[in-house]
PDB file with one MODEL, atoms N, CA, C and O in Angstrom:
MODEL        1
ATOM      1  N   ILE A   1       6.492  -8.763  -4.331  1.00  0.00           N
ATOM      2  CA  ILE A   1       6.810  -7.671  -3.624  1.00  0.00           C
ATOM      3  C   ILE A   1       8.116  -7.704  -3.006  1.00  0.00           C
ATOM      4  O   ILE A   1       8.411  -8.697  -2.342  1.00  0.00           O
ATOM      5  N   GLN A   2       8.985  -6.699  -3.139  1.00  0.00           N
ATOM      6  CA  GLN A   2      10.153  -6.680  -2.385  1.00  0.00           C
ATOM      7  C   GLN A   2      10.248  -5.346  -1.523  1.00  0.00           C
ATOM      8  O   GLN A   2       9.688  -4.293  -1.827  1.00  0.00           O
ATOM      9  N   ALA A   3      10.998  -5.539  -0.464  1.00  0.00           N
ATOM     10  CA  ALA A   3      11.115  -4.349   0.465  1.00  0.00           C
ATOM     11  C   ALA A   3      12.500  -3.789   0.457  1.00  0.00           C
ATOM     12  O   ALA A   3      13.481  -4.521   0.595  1.00  0.00           O
ATOM     13  N   ASP A   4      12.585  -2.499   0.296  1.00  0.00           N
ATOM     14  CA  ASP A   4      13.932  -1.747   0.411  1.00  0.00           C
ATOM     15  C   ASP A   4      13.935  -1.005   1.692  1.00  0.00           C
ATOM     16  O   ASP A   4      12.936  -0.436   2.133  1.00  0.00           O
ATOM     17  N   GLY A   5      15.032  -1.027   2.247  1.00  0.00           N
ATOM     18  CA  GLY A   5      15.035  -0.268   3.692  1.00  0.00           C
ATOM     19  C   GLY A   5      14.953  -1.201   4.738  1.00  0.00           C
ATOM     20  O   GLY A   5      14.030  -2.014   4.775  1.00  0.00           O
ATOM     21  N   THR A   6      15.951  -1.153   5.706  1.00  0.00           N
ATOM     22  CA  THR A   6      15.859  -2.098   6.870  1.00  0.00           C
ATOM     23  C   THR A   6      15.285  -1.529   8.090  1.00  0.00           C
ATOM     24  O   THR A   6      15.168  -2.201   9.114  1.00  0.00           O
ATOM     25  N   GLU A   7      14.899  -0.218   7.996  1.00  0.00           N
ATOM     26  CA  GLU A   7      14.470   0.352   9.276  1.00  0.00           C
ATOM     27  C   GLU A   7      12.932  -0.203   9.386  1.00  0.00           C
ATOM     28  O   GLU A   7      12.256  -0.312   8.362  1.00  0.00           O
ATOM     29  N   GLY A   8      12.457  -0.518  10.555  1.00  0.00           N
ATOM     30  CA  GLY A   8      11.351  -1.346  10.691  1.00  0.00           C
ATOM     31  C   GLY A   8      10.052  -0.419  10.589  1.00  0.00           C
ATOM     32  O   GLY A   8       8.984  -0.922  10.240  1.00  0.00           O
ATOM     33  N   ASN A   9      10.162   1.039  10.920  1.00  0.00           N
ATOM     34  CA  ASN A   9       8.953   1.858  10.746  1.00  0.00           C
ATOM     35  C   ASN A   9       9.034   2.605   9.576  1.00  0.00           C
ATOM     36  O   ASN A   9       8.123   3.410   9.383  1.00  0.00           O
ATOM     37  N   CYS A  10       9.978   2.513   8.701  1.00  0.00           N
ATOM     38  CA  CYS A  10       9.926   3.260   7.399  1.00  0.00           C
ATOM     39  C   CYS A  10      10.554   2.264   6.246  1.00  0.00           C
ATOM     40  O   CYS A  10      11.737   1.937   6.156  1.00  0.00           O
ATOM     41  N   VAL A  11       9.685   1.943   5.558  1.00  0.00           N
ATOM     42  CA  VAL A  11      10.116   0.955   4.473  1.00  0.00           C
ATOM     43  C   VAL A  11       9.332   1.209   3.084  1.00  0.00           C
ATOM     44  O   VAL A  11       8.140   1.508   3.021  1.00  0.00           O
ATOM     45  N   THR A  12      10.106   1.060   2.096  1.00  0.00           N
ATOM     46  CA  THR A  12       9.671   1.163   0.664  1.00  0.00           C
ATOM     47  C   THR A  12       9.502  -0.148   0.153  1.00  0.00           C
ATOM     48  O   THR A  12      10.445  -0.938   0.097  1.00  0.00           O
ATOM     49  N   PHE A  13       8.243  -0.451  -0.259  1.00  0.00           N
ATOM     50  CA  PHE A  13       7.886  -1.680  -0.823  1.00  0.00           C
ATOM     51  C   PHE A  13       7.814  -1.590  -2.335  1.00  0.00           C
ATOM     52  O   PHE A  13       7.182  -0.654  -2.826  1.00  0.00           O
ATOM     53  N   VAL A  14       8.422  -2.507  -3.135  1.00  0.00           N
ATOM     54  CA  VAL A  14       8.371  -2.377  -4.600  1.00  0.00           C
ATOM     55  C   VAL A  14       7.110  -3.366  -4.991  1.00  0.00           C
ATOM     56  O   VAL A  14       7.095  -4.540  -4.622  1.00  0.00           O
ATOM     57  N   LEU A  15       6.204  -2.858  -5.664  1.00  0.00           N
ATOM     58  CA  LEU A  15       5.080  -3.627  -6.194  1.00  0.00           C
ATOM     59  C   LEU A  15       5.316  -3.799  -7.870  1.00  0.00           C
ATOM     60  O   LEU A  15       5.254  -2.869  -8.674  1.00  0.00           O
ATOM     61  N   HIS A  16       5.554  -4.980  -8.141  1.00  0.00           N
ATOM     62  CA  HIS A  16       5.767  -5.337  -9.637  1.00  0.00           C
ATOM     63  C   HIS A  16       4.446  -5.422 -10.328  1.00  0.00           C
ATOM     64  O   HIS A  16       3.444  -5.733  -9.685  1.00  0.00           O
ATOM     65  N   ASP A  17       4.392  -5.145 -11.685  1.00  0.00           N
ATOM     66  CA  ASP A  17       3.075  -5.368 -12.534  1.00  0.00           C
ATOM     67  C   ASP A  17       1.992  -4.681 -11.955  1.00  0.00           C
ATOM     68  O   ASP A  17       0.903  -5.254 -11.951  1.00  0.00           O
ATOM     69  N   GLU A  18       2.111  -3.345 -11.372  1.00  0.00           N
ATOM     70  CA  GLU A  18       0.943  -2.691 -10.730  1.00  0.00           C
ATOM     71  C   GLU A  18       0.940  -1.241 -11.148  1.00  0.00           C
ATOM     72  O   GLU A  18       2.007  -0.747 -11.512  1.00  0.00           O
ATOM     73  N   ASP A  19      -0.064  -0.578 -11.130  1.00  0.00           N
ATOM     74  CA  ASP A  19      -0.181   0.838 -11.502  1.00  0.00           C
ATOM     75  C   ASP A  19      -0.953   1.611 -10.413  1.00  0.00           C
ATOM     76  O   ASP A  19      -1.114   1.187  -9.269  1.00  0.00           O
ATOM     77  N   HIS A  20      -1.419   2.799 -10.887  1.00  0.00           N
ATOM     78  CA  HIS A  20      -2.230   3.754 -10.047  1.00  0.00           C
ATOM     79  C   HIS A  20      -3.552   3.125  -9.544  1.00  0.00           C
ATOM     80  O   HIS A  20      -4.146   3.652  -8.604  1.00  0.00           O
ATOM     81  N   THR A  21      -4.011   2.047 -10.127  1.00  0.00           N
ATOM     82  CA  THR A  21      -5.130   1.407  -9.626  1.00  0.00           C
ATOM     83  C   THR A  21      -5.056   0.942  -8.245  1.00  0.00           C
ATOM     84  O   THR A  21      -5.829   1.240  -7.334  1.00  0.00           O
ATOM     85  N   LEU A  22      -4.001   0.148  -8.194  1.00  0.00           N
ATOM     86  CA  LEU A  22      -3.654  -0.565  -6.806  1.00  0.00           C
ATOM     87  C   LEU A  22      -2.928   0.573  -5.872  1.00  0.00           C
ATOM     88  O   LEU A  22      -3.175   0.652  -4.668  1.00  0.00           O
ATOM     89  N   GLY A  23      -2.160   1.303  -6.433  1.00  0.00           N
ATOM     90  CA  GLY A  23      -1.375   2.381  -5.695  1.00  0.00           C
ATOM     91  C   GLY A  23      -2.243   3.239  -4.919  1.00  0.00           C
ATOM     92  O   GLY A  23      -2.169   3.278  -3.690  1.00  0.00           O
ATOM     93  N   ASN A  24      -3.152   4.003  -5.664  1.00  0.00           N
ATOM     94  CA  ASN A  24      -3.944   4.868  -4.954  1.00  0.00           C
ATOM     95  C   ASN A  24      -5.008   4.273  -3.973  1.00  0.00           C
ATOM     96  O   ASN A  24      -5.252   4.830  -2.903  1.00  0.00           O
ATOM     97  N   SER A  25      -5.623   3.143  -4.365  1.00  0.00           N
ATOM     98  CA  SER A  25      -6.484   2.461  -3.410  1.00  0.00           C
ATOM     99  C   SER A  25      -5.935   2.164  -2.192  1.00  0.00           C
ATOM    100  O   SER A  25      -6.471   2.475  -1.129  1.00  0.00           O
ATOM    101  N   LEU A  26      -4.633   1.432  -2.310  1.00  0.00           N
ATOM    102  CA  LEU A  26      -3.924   0.979  -1.296  1.00  0.00           C
ATOM    103  C   LEU A  26      -3.390   2.001  -0.196  1.00  0.00           C
ATOM    104  O   LEU A  26      -3.367   1.817   1.021  1.00  0.00           O
ATOM    105  N   ARG A  27      -2.909   3.270  -1.001  1.00  0.00           N
ATOM    106  CA  ARG A  27      -2.555   4.262  -0.154  1.00  0.00           C
ATOM    107  C   ARG A  27      -3.676   4.967   0.672  1.00  0.00           C
ATOM    108  O   ARG A  27      -3.387   5.529   1.729  1.00  0.00           O
ATOM    109  N   TYR A  28      -4.891   4.940   0.219  1.00  0.00           N
ATOM    110  CA  TYR A  28      -6.048   5.306   0.875  1.00  0.00           C
ATOM    111  C   TYR A  28      -6.305   4.527   2.042  1.00  0.00           C
ATOM    112  O   TYR A  28      -6.504   5.090   3.118  1.00  0.00           O
ATOM    113  N   MET A  29      -6.322   3.118   1.915  1.00  0.00           N
ATOM    114  CA  MET A  29      -6.614   2.190   2.952  1.00  0.00           C
ATOM    115  C   MET A  29      -5.524   2.278   4.043  1.00  0.00           C
ATOM    116  O   MET A  29      -5.859   2.222   5.227  1.00  0.00           O
ATOM    117  N   VAL A  30      -4.279   2.410   3.697  1.00  0.00           N
ATOM    118  CA  VAL A  30      -3.250   2.395   4.609  1.00  0.00           C
ATOM    119  C   VAL A  30      -3.233   3.683   5.490  1.00  0.00           C
ATOM    120  O   VAL A  30      -2.955   3.621   6.688  1.00  0.00           O
ATOM    121  N   MET A  31      -3.540   4.848   4.861  1.00  0.00           N
ATOM    122  CA  MET A  31      -3.599   6.164   5.420  1.00  0.00           C
ATOM    123  C   MET A  31      -4.845   6.255   6.483  1.00  0.00           C
ATOM    124  O   MET A  31      -4.825   7.190   7.283  1.00  0.00           O
ATOM    125  N   LYS A  32      -5.740   5.480   6.512  1.00  0.00           N
ATOM    126  CA  LYS A  32      -6.927   5.366   7.432  1.00  0.00           C
ATOM    127  C   LYS A  32      -6.250   4.954   8.731  1.00  0.00           C
ATOM    128  O   LYS A  32      -6.814   5.335   9.757  1.00  0.00           O
ATOM    129  N   ASN A  33      -5.174   4.265   8.855  1.00  0.00           N
ATOM    130  CA  ASN A  33      -4.576   3.849  10.035  1.00  0.00           C
ATOM    131  C   ASN A  33      -4.078   5.099  10.776  1.00  0.00           C
ATOM    132  O   ASN A  33      -3.334   5.876  10.178  1.00  0.00           O
ATOM    133  N   PRO A  34      -4.456   5.341  12.072  1.00  0.00           N
ATOM    134  CA  PRO A  34      -3.786   6.483  12.838  1.00  0.00           C
ATOM    135  C   PRO A  34      -2.384   6.351  13.252  1.00  0.00           C
ATOM    136  O   PRO A  34      -1.737   7.357  13.540  1.00  0.00           O
ATOM    137  N   ASP A  35      -1.849   5.120  13.303  1.00  0.00           N
ATOM    138  CA  ASP A  35      -0.480   5.004  13.601  1.00  0.00           C
ATOM    139  C   ASP A  35       0.613   5.257  12.314  1.00  0.00           C
ATOM    140  O   ASP A  35       1.836   5.218  12.451  1.00  0.00           O
ATOM    141  N   VAL A  36      -0.042   5.501  11.146  1.00  0.00           N
ATOM    142  CA  VAL A  36       0.716   5.709  10.031  1.00  0.00           C
ATOM    143  C   VAL A  36       0.907   7.199   9.793  1.00  0.00           C
ATOM    144  O   VAL A  36      -0.069   7.943   9.698  1.00  0.00           O
ATOM    145  N   GLU A  37       2.347   7.707   9.683  1.00  0.00           N
ATOM    146  CA  GLU A  37       2.742   9.107   9.717  1.00  0.00           C
ATOM    147  C   GLU A  37       2.715   9.464   8.292  1.00  0.00           C
ATOM    148  O   GLU A  37       2.280  10.558   7.933  1.00  0.00           O
ATOM    149  N   PHE A  38       3.178   8.558   7.435  1.00  0.00           N
ATOM    150  CA  PHE A  38       3.383   8.873   5.917  1.00  0.00           C
ATOM    151  C   PHE A  38       3.127   7.679   5.212  1.00  0.00           C
ATOM    152  O   PHE A  38       3.524   6.573   5.578  1.00  0.00           O
ATOM    153  N   CYS A  39       2.348   7.944   4.025  1.00  0.00           N
ATOM    154  CA  CYS A  39       2.122   6.849   3.216  1.00  0.00           C
ATOM    155  C   CYS A  39       2.095   7.442   1.778  1.00  0.00           C
ATOM    156  O   CYS A  39       1.273   8.340   1.603  1.00  0.00           O
ATOM    157  N   GLY A  40       2.904   7.059   0.677  1.00  0.00           N
ATOM    158  CA  GLY A  40       2.784   7.529  -0.485  1.00  0.00           C
ATOM    159  C   GLY A  40       3.336   6.484  -1.513  1.00  0.00           C
ATOM    160  O   GLY A  40       3.800   5.416  -1.113  1.00  0.00           O
ATOM    161  N   TYR A  41       3.286   6.769  -2.703  1.00  0.00           N
ATOM    162  CA  TYR A  41       3.739   5.857  -3.858  1.00  0.00           C
ATOM    163  C   TYR A  41       3.962   6.740  -5.117  1.00  0.00           C
ATOM    164  O   TYR A  41       3.390   7.802  -5.360  1.00  0.00           O
ATOM    165  N   CYS A  42       4.881   6.117  -5.863  1.00  0.00           N
ATOM    166  CA  CYS A  42       5.162   6.712  -7.191  1.00  0.00           C
ATOM    167  C   CYS A  42       5.517   5.706  -8.014  1.00  0.00           C
ATOM    168  O   CYS A  42       6.044   4.664  -7.623  1.00  0.00           O
ATOM    169  N   ILE A  43       5.194   6.024  -9.393  1.00  0.00           N
ATOM    170  CA  ILE A  43       5.485   4.997 -10.492  1.00  0.00           C
ATOM    171  C   ILE A  43       6.978   5.453 -11.126  1.00  0.00           C
ATOM    172  O   ILE A  43       7.047   6.572 -11.634  1.00  0.00           O
ATOM    173  N   THR A  44       7.934   4.765 -11.105  1.00  0.00           N
ATOM    174  CA  THR A  44       9.170   4.947 -11.397  1.00  0.00           C
ATOM    175  C   THR A  44       9.356   5.587 -12.848  1.00  0.00           C
ATOM    176  O   THR A  44      10.162   6.506 -12.994  1.00  0.00           O
ATOM    177  N   HIS A  45       8.613   5.102 -13.909  1.00  0.00           N
ATOM    178  CA  HIS A  45       8.721   5.609 -15.325  1.00  0.00           C
ATOM    179  C   HIS A  45       7.480   5.048 -15.856  1.00  0.00           C
ATOM    180  O   HIS A  45       7.063   3.962 -15.453  1.00  0.00           O
ATOM    181  N   PRO A  46       6.846   5.768 -16.780  1.00  0.00           N
ATOM    182  CA  PRO A  46       5.590   5.245 -17.527  1.00  0.00           C
ATOM    183  C   PRO A  46       5.837   3.989 -18.229  1.00  0.00           C
ATOM    184  O   PRO A  46       4.915   3.188 -18.388  1.00  0.00           O
ATOM    185  N   SER A  47       7.004   3.762 -18.656  1.00  0.00           N
ATOM    186  CA  SER A  47       7.179   2.387 -19.523  1.00  0.00           C
ATOM    187  C   SER A  47       7.399   1.262 -18.492  1.00  0.00           C
ATOM    188  O   SER A  47       7.341   0.100 -18.893  1.00  0.00           O
ATOM    189  N   GLU A  48       7.649   1.522 -17.187  1.00  0.00           N
ATOM    190  CA  GLU A  48       7.802   0.300 -16.266  1.00  0.00           C
ATOM    191  C   GLU A  48       6.597   0.195 -15.429  1.00  0.00           C
ATOM    192  O   GLU A  48       6.013   1.192 -15.005  1.00  0.00           O
ATOM    193  N   SER A  49       6.216  -1.040 -15.185  1.00  0.00           N
ATOM    194  CA  SER A  49       4.968  -1.364 -14.462  1.00  0.00           C
ATOM    195  C   SER A  49       5.355  -1.826 -13.076  1.00  0.00           C
ATOM    196  O   SER A  49       5.281  -3.004 -12.725  1.00  0.00           O
ATOM    197  N   LYS A  50       5.818  -0.726 -12.223  1.00  0.00           N
ATOM    198  CA  LYS A  50       6.161  -1.151 -11.000  1.00  0.00           C
ATOM    199  C   LYS A  50       5.985   0.200 -10.128  1.00  0.00           C
ATOM    200  O   LYS A  50       6.194   1.310 -10.617  1.00  0.00           O
ATOM    201  N   ILE A  51       5.596   0.007  -8.841  1.00  0.00           N
ATOM    202  CA  ILE A  51       5.320   1.051  -7.997  1.00  0.00           C
ATOM    203  C   ILE A  51       6.134   1.082  -6.781  1.00  0.00           C
ATOM    204  O   ILE A  51       6.196   0.046  -6.120  1.00  0.00           O
ATOM    205  N   ASN A  52       6.818   2.205  -6.363  1.00  0.00           N
ATOM    206  CA  ASN A  52       7.447   2.368  -5.048  1.00  0.00           C
ATOM    207  C   ASN A  52       6.483   2.750  -4.056  1.00  0.00           C
ATOM    208  O   ASN A  52       5.930   3.844  -4.171  1.00  0.00           O
ATOM    209  N   PHE A  53       6.206   1.976  -3.081  1.00  0.00           N
ATOM    210  CA  PHE A  53       5.211   2.168  -2.108  1.00  0.00           C
ATOM    211  C   PHE A  53       5.933   2.469  -0.771  1.00  0.00           C
ATOM    212  O   PHE A  53       6.627   1.603  -0.238  1.00  0.00           O
ATOM    213  N   ARG A  54       5.771   3.677  -0.242  1.00  0.00           N
ATOM    214  CA  ARG A  54       6.490   4.071   1.003  1.00  0.00           C
ATOM    215  C   ARG A  54       5.607   4.266   2.120  1.00  0.00           C
ATOM    216  O   ARG A  54       4.639   5.019   2.020  1.00  0.00           O
ATOM    217  N   ILE A  55       5.916   3.536   3.355  1.00  0.00           N
ATOM    218  CA  ILE A  55       5.115   3.614   4.593  1.00  0.00           C
ATOM    219  C   ILE A  55       6.063   4.097   5.733  1.00  0.00           C
ATOM    220  O   ILE A  55       7.153   3.548   5.900  1.00  0.00           O
ATOM    221  N   GLN A  56       5.633   5.146   6.530  1.00  0.00           N
ATOM    222  CA  GLN A  56       6.405   5.445   7.778  1.00  0.00           C
ATOM    223  C   GLN A  56       5.310   5.490   8.907  1.00  0.00           C
ATOM    224  O   GLN A  56       4.252   6.113   8.824  1.00  0.00           O
ATOM    225  N   THR A  57       5.713   4.760   9.933  1.00  0.00           N
ATOM    226  CA  THR A  57       4.730   4.659  11.137  1.00  0.00           C
ATOM    227  C   THR A  57       5.212   5.472  12.257  1.00  0.00           C
ATOM    228  O   THR A  57       6.397   5.803  12.269  1.00  0.00           O
ATOM    229  N   ARG A  58       4.479   5.802  13.128  1.00  0.00           N
ATOM    230  CA  ARG A  58       4.693   6.405  14.367  1.00  0.00           C
ATOM    231  C   ARG A  58       5.303   5.373  15.374  1.00  0.00           C
ATOM    232  O   ARG A  58       4.790   4.255  15.439  1.00  0.00           O
ATOM    233  N   GLY A  59       6.313   5.676  16.118  1.00  0.00           N
ATOM    234  CA  GLY A  59       6.654   4.813  17.291  1.00  0.00           C
ATOM    235  C   GLY A  59       7.466   3.555  16.668  1.00  0.00           C
ATOM    236  O   GLY A  59       8.124   3.622  15.630  1.00  0.00           O
ATOM    237  N   ALA A  60       7.322   2.464  17.423  1.00  0.00           N
ATOM    238  CA  ALA A  60       7.966   1.217  16.948  1.00  0.00           C
ATOM    239  C   ALA A  60       7.273   0.307  16.260  1.00  0.00           C
ATOM    240  O   ALA A  60       7.698  -0.846  16.179  1.00  0.00           O
ATOM    241  N   LEU A  61       6.078   0.701  15.651  1.00  0.00           N
ATOM    242  CA  LEU A  61       5.221  -0.102  14.874  1.00  0.00           C
ATOM    243  C   LEU A  61       5.911  -0.561  13.535  1.00  0.00           C
ATOM    244  O   LEU A  61       6.314   0.304  12.757  1.00  0.00           O
ATOM    245  N   PRO A  62       6.041  -1.738  13.278  1.00  0.00           N
ATOM    246  CA  PRO A  62       6.746  -2.146  11.889  1.00  0.00           C
ATOM    247  C   PRO A  62       5.863  -1.672  10.858  1.00  0.00           C
ATOM    248  O   PRO A  62       4.642  -1.719  11.012  1.00  0.00           O
ATOM    249  N   ALA A  63       6.480  -1.150   9.664  1.00  0.00           N
ATOM    250  CA  ALA A  63       5.651  -0.697   8.571  1.00  0.00           C
ATOM    251  C   ALA A  63       5.094  -1.788   7.725  1.00  0.00           C
ATOM    252  O   ALA A  63       4.348  -1.488   6.792  1.00  0.00           O
ATOM    253  N   VAL A  64       5.391  -3.018   7.971  1.00  0.00           N
ATOM    254  CA  VAL A  64       4.739  -4.104   7.337  1.00  0.00           C
ATOM    255  C   VAL A  64       3.405  -4.412   7.738  1.00  0.00           C
ATOM    256  O   VAL A  64       2.555  -4.854   6.965  1.00  0.00           O
ATOM    257  N   GLU A  65       3.191  -4.137   9.162  1.00  0.00           N
ATOM    258  CA  GLU A  65       1.758  -4.398   9.875  1.00  0.00           C
ATOM    259  C   GLU A  65       0.741  -3.519   9.034  1.00  0.00           C
ATOM    260  O   GLU A  65      -0.187  -4.080   8.453  1.00  0.00           O
ATOM    261  N   PRO A  66       0.887  -2.314   8.972  1.00  0.00           N
ATOM    262  CA  PRO A  66      -0.219  -1.409   8.212  1.00  0.00           C
ATOM    263  C   PRO A  66      -0.288  -1.675   6.776  1.00  0.00           C
ATOM    264  O   PRO A  66      -1.332  -1.497   6.149  1.00  0.00           O
ATOM    265  N   PHE A  67       0.931  -2.149   6.167  1.00  0.00           N
ATOM    266  CA  PHE A  67       0.732  -2.690   4.733  1.00  0.00           C
ATOM    267  C   PHE A  67      -0.092  -3.871   4.571  1.00  0.00           C
ATOM    268  O   PHE A  67      -0.894  -3.928   3.639  1.00  0.00           O
ATOM    269  N   ARG A  68       0.054  -4.917   5.489  1.00  0.00           N
ATOM    270  CA  ARG A  68      -0.744  -6.022   5.432  1.00  0.00           C
ATOM    271  C   ARG A  68      -2.203  -5.749   5.765  1.00  0.00           C
ATOM    272  O   ARG A  68      -3.149  -6.260   5.165  1.00  0.00           O
ATOM    273  N   LYS A  69      -2.298  -4.857   6.825  1.00  0.00           N
ATOM    274  CA  LYS A  69      -3.759  -4.549   7.006  1.00  0.00           C
ATOM    275  C   LYS A  69      -4.430  -3.833   5.990  1.00  0.00           C
ATOM    276  O   LYS A  69      -5.615  -4.057   5.740  1.00  0.00           O
ATOM    277  N   GLY A  70      -3.686  -2.894   5.315  1.00  0.00           N
ATOM    278  CA  GLY A  70      -4.308  -2.157   4.182  1.00  0.00           C
ATOM    279  C   GLY A  70      -4.549  -3.105   2.915  1.00  0.00           C
ATOM    280  O   GLY A  70      -5.503  -2.913   2.161  1.00  0.00           O
ATOM    281  N   LEU A  71      -3.762  -3.985   2.753  1.00  0.00           N
ATOM    282  CA  LEU A  71      -4.055  -5.079   1.651  1.00  0.00           C
ATOM    283  C   LEU A  71      -5.333  -5.851   1.939  1.00  0.00           C
ATOM    284  O   LEU A  71      -6.171  -6.072   1.065  1.00  0.00           O
ATOM    285  N   ASN A  72      -5.467  -6.317   3.400  1.00  0.00           N
ATOM    286  CA  ASN A  72      -6.419  -7.169   3.751  1.00  0.00           C
ATOM    287  C   ASN A  72      -7.818  -6.266   3.710  1.00  0.00           C
ATOM    288  O   ASN A  72      -8.827  -6.792   3.241  1.00  0.00           O
ATOM    289  N   ASP A  73      -7.856  -5.100   4.135  1.00  0.00           N
ATOM    290  CA  ASP A  73      -8.970  -4.167   4.177  1.00  0.00           C
ATOM    291  C   ASP A  73      -9.465  -3.907   2.659  1.00  0.00           C
ATOM    292  O   ASP A  73     -10.650  -3.842   2.331  1.00  0.00           O
ATOM    293  N   LEU A  74      -8.507  -3.787   1.903  1.00  0.00           N
ATOM    294  CA  LEU A  74      -8.762  -3.498   0.503  1.00  0.00           C
ATOM    295  C   LEU A  74      -9.450  -4.666  -0.240  1.00  0.00           C
ATOM    296  O   LEU A  74     -10.345  -4.538  -1.075  1.00  0.00           O
ATOM    297  N   MET A  75      -8.850  -5.924   0.226  1.00  0.00           N
ATOM    298  CA  MET A  75      -9.416  -7.118  -0.310  1.00  0.00           C
ATOM    299  C   MET A  75     -10.896  -7.348   0.130  1.00  0.00           C
ATOM    300  O   MET A  75     -11.719  -7.831  -0.648  1.00  0.00           O
ATOM    301  N   SER A  76     -11.218  -6.965   1.475  1.00  0.00           N
ATOM    302  CA  SER A  76     -12.500  -7.016   1.978  1.00  0.00           C
ATOM    303  C   SER A  76     -13.634  -6.083   1.386  1.00  0.00           C
ATOM    304  O   SER A  76     -14.828  -6.359   1.274  1.00  0.00           O
ATOM    305  N   VAL A  77     -12.977  -4.905   1.031  1.00  0.00           N
ATOM    306  CA  VAL A  77     -13.919  -3.871   0.339  1.00  0.00           C
ATOM    307  C   VAL A  77     -14.279  -4.398  -1.086  1.00  0.00           C
ATOM    308  O   VAL A  77     -15.445  -4.407  -1.480  1.00  0.00           O
ATOM    309  N   CYS A  78     -13.223  -4.841  -1.849  1.00  0.00           N
ATOM    310  CA  CYS A  78     -13.443  -5.549  -3.119  1.00  0.00           C
ATOM    311  C   CYS A  78     -14.417  -6.643  -3.152  1.00  0.00           C
ATOM    312  O   CYS A  78     -15.230  -6.793  -4.064  1.00  0.00           O
ATOM    313  N   GLN A  79     -14.308  -7.410  -2.116  1.00  0.00           N
ATOM    314  CA  GLN A  79     -15.197  -8.749  -1.963  1.00  0.00           C
ATOM    315  C   GLN A  79     -16.664  -8.251  -1.744  1.00  0.00           C
ATOM    316  O   GLN A  79     -17.614  -8.755  -2.343  1.00  0.00           O
ATOM    317  N   HIS A  80     -16.791  -7.170  -0.796  1.00  0.00           N
ATOM    318  CA  HIS A  80     -18.049  -6.577  -0.587  1.00  0.00           C
ATOM    319  C   HIS A  80     -18.784  -6.026  -1.869  1.00  0.00           C
ATOM    320  O   HIS A  80     -19.954  -6.302  -2.134  1.00  0.00           O
ATOM    321  N   VAL A  81     -18.078  -5.321  -2.536  1.00  0.00           N
ATOM    322  CA  VAL A  81     -18.521  -4.619  -3.880  1.00  0.00           C
ATOM    323  C   VAL A  81     -18.819  -5.672  -4.747  1.00  0.00           C
ATOM    324  O   VAL A  81     -19.855  -5.562  -5.403  1.00  0.00           O
ATOM    325  N   LEU A  82     -18.069  -6.760  -4.903  1.00  0.00           N
ATOM    326  CA  LEU A  82     -18.433  -7.896  -5.818  1.00  0.00           C
ATOM    327  C   LEU A  82     -19.612  -8.506  -5.421  1.00  0.00           C
ATOM    328  O   LEU A  82     -20.513  -8.556  -6.259  1.00  0.00           O
ATOM    329  N   SER A  83     -19.819  -9.032  -4.207  1.00  0.00           N
ATOM    330  CA  SER A  83     -20.956  -9.637  -3.632  1.00  0.00           C
ATOM    331  C   SER A  83     -22.271  -8.722  -3.739  1.00  0.00           C
ATOM    332  O   SER A  83     -23.400  -9.148  -3.979  1.00  0.00           O
ATOM    333  N   THR A  84     -21.947  -7.516  -3.538  1.00  0.00           N
ATOM    334  CA  THR A  84     -23.163  -6.731  -3.645  1.00  0.00           C
ATOM    335  C   THR A  84     -23.639  -6.499  -5.283  1.00  0.00           C
ATOM    336  O   THR A  84     -24.810  -6.455  -5.659  1.00  0.00           O
ATOM    337  N   PHE A  85     -22.587  -6.380  -6.041  1.00  0.00           N
ATOM    338  CA  PHE A  85     -22.939  -6.297  -7.502  1.00  0.00           C
ATOM    339  C   PHE A  85     -23.584  -7.694  -7.965  1.00  0.00           C
ATOM    340  O   PHE A  85     -24.608  -7.686  -8.649  1.00  0.00           O
ATOM    341  N   GLU A  86     -22.968  -8.889  -7.578  1.00  0.00           N
ATOM    342  CA  GLU A  86     -23.692  -9.994  -7.969  1.00  0.00           C
ATOM    343  C   GLU A  86     -25.084 -10.321  -7.379  1.00  0.00           C
ATOM    344  O   GLU A  86     -25.696 -11.319  -7.758  1.00  0.00           O
TER     345      GLU A  86
ENDMDL
END
């Protein structure tokens, strides 16, 4: 993961070797945070496997915090689904 943009509350993360599966799920988890003003992603080109994932927060909250929380929440949901399935 690399981050473009130096503003703390508005950052574009570049996720390599990912597609809509992670992009849409992570976008949903991040948007559940009330401090997030905008969250969206795009795939740069169909032949490239990378996502530009942008987060903008309200106030002085750094964008990396809801990004990490979204990833952790998504991992928790996946673990719950896996344990329930097994």
